[in-house]
Tab-separated table of C-alpha atoms and ligand atoms in Angstrom:
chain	number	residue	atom	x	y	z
A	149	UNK	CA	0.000	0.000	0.000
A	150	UNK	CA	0.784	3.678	-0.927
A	151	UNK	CA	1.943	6.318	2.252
A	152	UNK	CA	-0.797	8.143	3.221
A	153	UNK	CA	-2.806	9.647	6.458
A	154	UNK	CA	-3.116	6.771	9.539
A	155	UNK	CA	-0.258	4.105	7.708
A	156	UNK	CA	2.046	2.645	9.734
A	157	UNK	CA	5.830	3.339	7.802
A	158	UNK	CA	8.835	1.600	9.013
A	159	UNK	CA	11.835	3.278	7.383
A	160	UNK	CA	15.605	2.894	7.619
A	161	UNK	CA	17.026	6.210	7.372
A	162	UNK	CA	20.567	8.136	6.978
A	163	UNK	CA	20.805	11.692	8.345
A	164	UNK	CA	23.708	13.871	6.776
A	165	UNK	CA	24.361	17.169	7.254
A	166	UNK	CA	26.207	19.582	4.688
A	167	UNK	CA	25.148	16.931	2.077
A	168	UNK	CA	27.495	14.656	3.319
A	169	UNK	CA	28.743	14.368	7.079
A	170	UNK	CA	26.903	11.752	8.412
A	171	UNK	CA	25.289	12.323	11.751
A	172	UNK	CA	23.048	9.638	12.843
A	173	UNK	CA	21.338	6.268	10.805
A	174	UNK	CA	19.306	3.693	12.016
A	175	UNK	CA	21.070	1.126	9.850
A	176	UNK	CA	22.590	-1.108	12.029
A	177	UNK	CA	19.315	-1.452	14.550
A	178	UNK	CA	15.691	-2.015	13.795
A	179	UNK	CA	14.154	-0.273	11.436
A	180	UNK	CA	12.153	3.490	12.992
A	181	UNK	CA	8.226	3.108	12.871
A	182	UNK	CA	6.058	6.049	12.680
A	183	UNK	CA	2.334	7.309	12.302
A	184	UNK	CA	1.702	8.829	8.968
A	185	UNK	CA	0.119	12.322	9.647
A	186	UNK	CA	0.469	12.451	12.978
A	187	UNK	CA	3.224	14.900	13.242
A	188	UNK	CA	5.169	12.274	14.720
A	189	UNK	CA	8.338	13.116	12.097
A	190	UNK	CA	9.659	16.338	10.985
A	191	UNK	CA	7.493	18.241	8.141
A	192	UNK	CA	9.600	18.028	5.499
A	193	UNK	CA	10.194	14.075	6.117
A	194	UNK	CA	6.178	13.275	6.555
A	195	UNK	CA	5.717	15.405	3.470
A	196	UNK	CA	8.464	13.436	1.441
A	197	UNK	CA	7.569	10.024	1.991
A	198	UNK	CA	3.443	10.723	1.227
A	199	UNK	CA	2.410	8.550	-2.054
A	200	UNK	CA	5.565	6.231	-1.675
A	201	UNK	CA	5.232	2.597	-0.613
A	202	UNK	CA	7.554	-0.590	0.287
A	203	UNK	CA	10.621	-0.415	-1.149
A	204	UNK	CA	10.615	2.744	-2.300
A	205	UNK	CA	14.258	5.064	-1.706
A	206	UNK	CA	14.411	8.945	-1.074
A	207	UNK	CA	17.381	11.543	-1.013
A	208	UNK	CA	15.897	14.447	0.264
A	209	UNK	CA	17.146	17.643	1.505
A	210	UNK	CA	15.522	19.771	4.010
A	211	UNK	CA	15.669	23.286	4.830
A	212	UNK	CA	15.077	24.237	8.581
A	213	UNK	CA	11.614	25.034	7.976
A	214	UNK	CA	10.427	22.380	7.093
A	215	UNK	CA	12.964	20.543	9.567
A	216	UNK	CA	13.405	21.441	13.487
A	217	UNK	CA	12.845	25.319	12.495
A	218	UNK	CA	14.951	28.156	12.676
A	219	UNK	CA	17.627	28.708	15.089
A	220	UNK	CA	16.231	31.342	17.600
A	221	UNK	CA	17.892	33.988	19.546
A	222	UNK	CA	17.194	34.653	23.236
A	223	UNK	CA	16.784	30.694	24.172
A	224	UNK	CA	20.665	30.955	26.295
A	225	UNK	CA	19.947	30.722	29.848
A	226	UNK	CA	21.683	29.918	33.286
A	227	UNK	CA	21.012	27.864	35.138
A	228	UNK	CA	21.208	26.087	38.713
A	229	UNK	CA	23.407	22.651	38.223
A	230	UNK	CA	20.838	21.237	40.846
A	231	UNK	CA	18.603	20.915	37.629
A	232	UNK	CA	21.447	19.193	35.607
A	233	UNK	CA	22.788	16.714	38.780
A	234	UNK	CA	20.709	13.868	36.857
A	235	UNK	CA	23.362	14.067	34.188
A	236	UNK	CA	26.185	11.381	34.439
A	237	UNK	CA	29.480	11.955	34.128
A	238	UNK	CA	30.962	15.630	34.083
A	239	UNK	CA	29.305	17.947	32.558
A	240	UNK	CA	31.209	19.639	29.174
A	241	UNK	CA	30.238	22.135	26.677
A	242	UNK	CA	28.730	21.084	23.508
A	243	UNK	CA	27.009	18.023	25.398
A	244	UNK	CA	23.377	17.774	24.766
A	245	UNK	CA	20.927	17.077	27.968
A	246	UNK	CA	17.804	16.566	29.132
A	247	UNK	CA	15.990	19.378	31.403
A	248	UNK	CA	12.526	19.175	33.313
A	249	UNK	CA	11.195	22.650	32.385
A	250	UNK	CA	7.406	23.951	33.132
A	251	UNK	CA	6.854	22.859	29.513
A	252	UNK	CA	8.003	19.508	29.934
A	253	UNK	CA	11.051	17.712	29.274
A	254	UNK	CA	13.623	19.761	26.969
A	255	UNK	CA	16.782	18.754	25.330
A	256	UNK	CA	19.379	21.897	26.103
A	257	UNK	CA	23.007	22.191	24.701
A	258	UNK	CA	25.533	23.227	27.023
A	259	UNK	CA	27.705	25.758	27.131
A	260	UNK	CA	29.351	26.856	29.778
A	261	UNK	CA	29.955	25.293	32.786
A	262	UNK	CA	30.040	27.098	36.560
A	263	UNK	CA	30.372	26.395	39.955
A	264	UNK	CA	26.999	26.794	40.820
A	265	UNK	CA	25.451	27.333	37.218
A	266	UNK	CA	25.339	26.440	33.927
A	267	UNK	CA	24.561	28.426	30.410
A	268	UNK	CA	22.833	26.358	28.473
A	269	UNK	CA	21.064	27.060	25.020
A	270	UNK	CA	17.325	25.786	24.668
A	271	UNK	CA	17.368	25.308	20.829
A	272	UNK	CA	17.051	21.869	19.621
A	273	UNK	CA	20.322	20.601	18.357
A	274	UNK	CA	19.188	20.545	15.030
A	275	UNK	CA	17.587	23.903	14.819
A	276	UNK	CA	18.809	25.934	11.912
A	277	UNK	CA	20.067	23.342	10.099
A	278	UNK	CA	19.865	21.775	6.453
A	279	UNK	CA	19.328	18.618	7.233
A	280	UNK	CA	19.737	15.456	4.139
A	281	UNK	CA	17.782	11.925	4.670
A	282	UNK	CA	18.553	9.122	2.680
A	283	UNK	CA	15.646	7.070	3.851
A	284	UNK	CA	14.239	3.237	2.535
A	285	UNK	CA	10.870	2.810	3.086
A	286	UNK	CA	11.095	-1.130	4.465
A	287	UNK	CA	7.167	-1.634	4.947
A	288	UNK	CA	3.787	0.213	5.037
A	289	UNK	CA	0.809	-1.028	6.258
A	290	UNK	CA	-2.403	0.126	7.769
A	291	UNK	CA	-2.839	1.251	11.867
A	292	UNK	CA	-4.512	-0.348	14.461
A	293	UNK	CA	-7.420	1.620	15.828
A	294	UNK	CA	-5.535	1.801	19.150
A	295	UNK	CA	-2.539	3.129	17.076
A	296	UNK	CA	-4.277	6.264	15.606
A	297	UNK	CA	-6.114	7.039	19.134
A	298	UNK	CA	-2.596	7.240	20.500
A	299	UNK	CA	-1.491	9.472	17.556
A	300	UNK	CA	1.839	7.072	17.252
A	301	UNK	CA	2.770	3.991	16.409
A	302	UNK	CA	3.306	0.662	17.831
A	303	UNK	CA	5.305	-2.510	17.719
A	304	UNK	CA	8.962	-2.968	16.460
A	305	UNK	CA	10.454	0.648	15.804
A	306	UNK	CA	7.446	2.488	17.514
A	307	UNK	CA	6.610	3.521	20.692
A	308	UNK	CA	7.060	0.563	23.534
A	309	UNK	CA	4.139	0.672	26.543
B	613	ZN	ZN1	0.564	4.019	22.252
């Protein structure tokens, strides 16, 4: 069957950036698994892999847009290491880590590292960024009714509960 809204899409997937620098692929696990039309992916992924079925290979390049958005001033902030003491190991610029903030859980880069504090910049990691996907769509099928009340999908590659 064809990608369209409420399939279930397990893809393998290459992520380069600057065309070629490859940053992350899901190659050597299991395949991802994701709800088509759910928002579950970024824009400009969902939007490339609608109409295309098992099989099926994409090289697609994606401005920030239509990826994890532009990179945004005014998102530095310090912060109490209390907040940070979940991390393990020693804390280092350029390491990317979780925070509990009033809007939930955030990823936040660090930067600088205090006694007491940390600056730390609140823009996801991939903000800003062209981002390339060489994806293979491995199978496509249709969701479960508990799937697309959940808004994600389940099973090998999807969500585990
Ligand atoms: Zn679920």
């Amino acid at each position: 069957m064809q990608i369209n809204k409420d399939a279930v899409v397990q893809f393998h997937y290459d992520l380069y950036l600057n065309q070629d620098e490859r940053l992350e692929s899901s190659r050597n696990t299991e395949p991802m698994a994701y709800l088509h039309g759910a928002g579950n992916i970024i824009p400009g992924l969902e939007q490339a892999l609608e109409g295309k079925a098992a099989g099926d290979q994409l090289d697609v390049t994606i401005p920030p847009e239509q990826g994890y958005g532009p990179h945004k001033e005014g998102m530095q902030q310090r912060i109490p290491l209390k907040y940070l003491k979940h991390v393990k190991g020693k804390l280092k610029p350029g390491m990317q880590v979780p925070v509990q903030t009033d809007q939930g859980q955030r990823t936040v880069t660090i930067l600088k590292v205090g006694l007491k504090t940390a600056d730390v910049d609140g823009n996801h990691p991939l903000a800003g960024k062209t981002l390339r996907f060489v994806v293979d769509v491995m199978a496509v099928r249709e969701a479960t009714a508990e799937e697309k009340s959940h808004r994600h999908a389940h099973g090998v590659g999807g969500h585990q509960h």
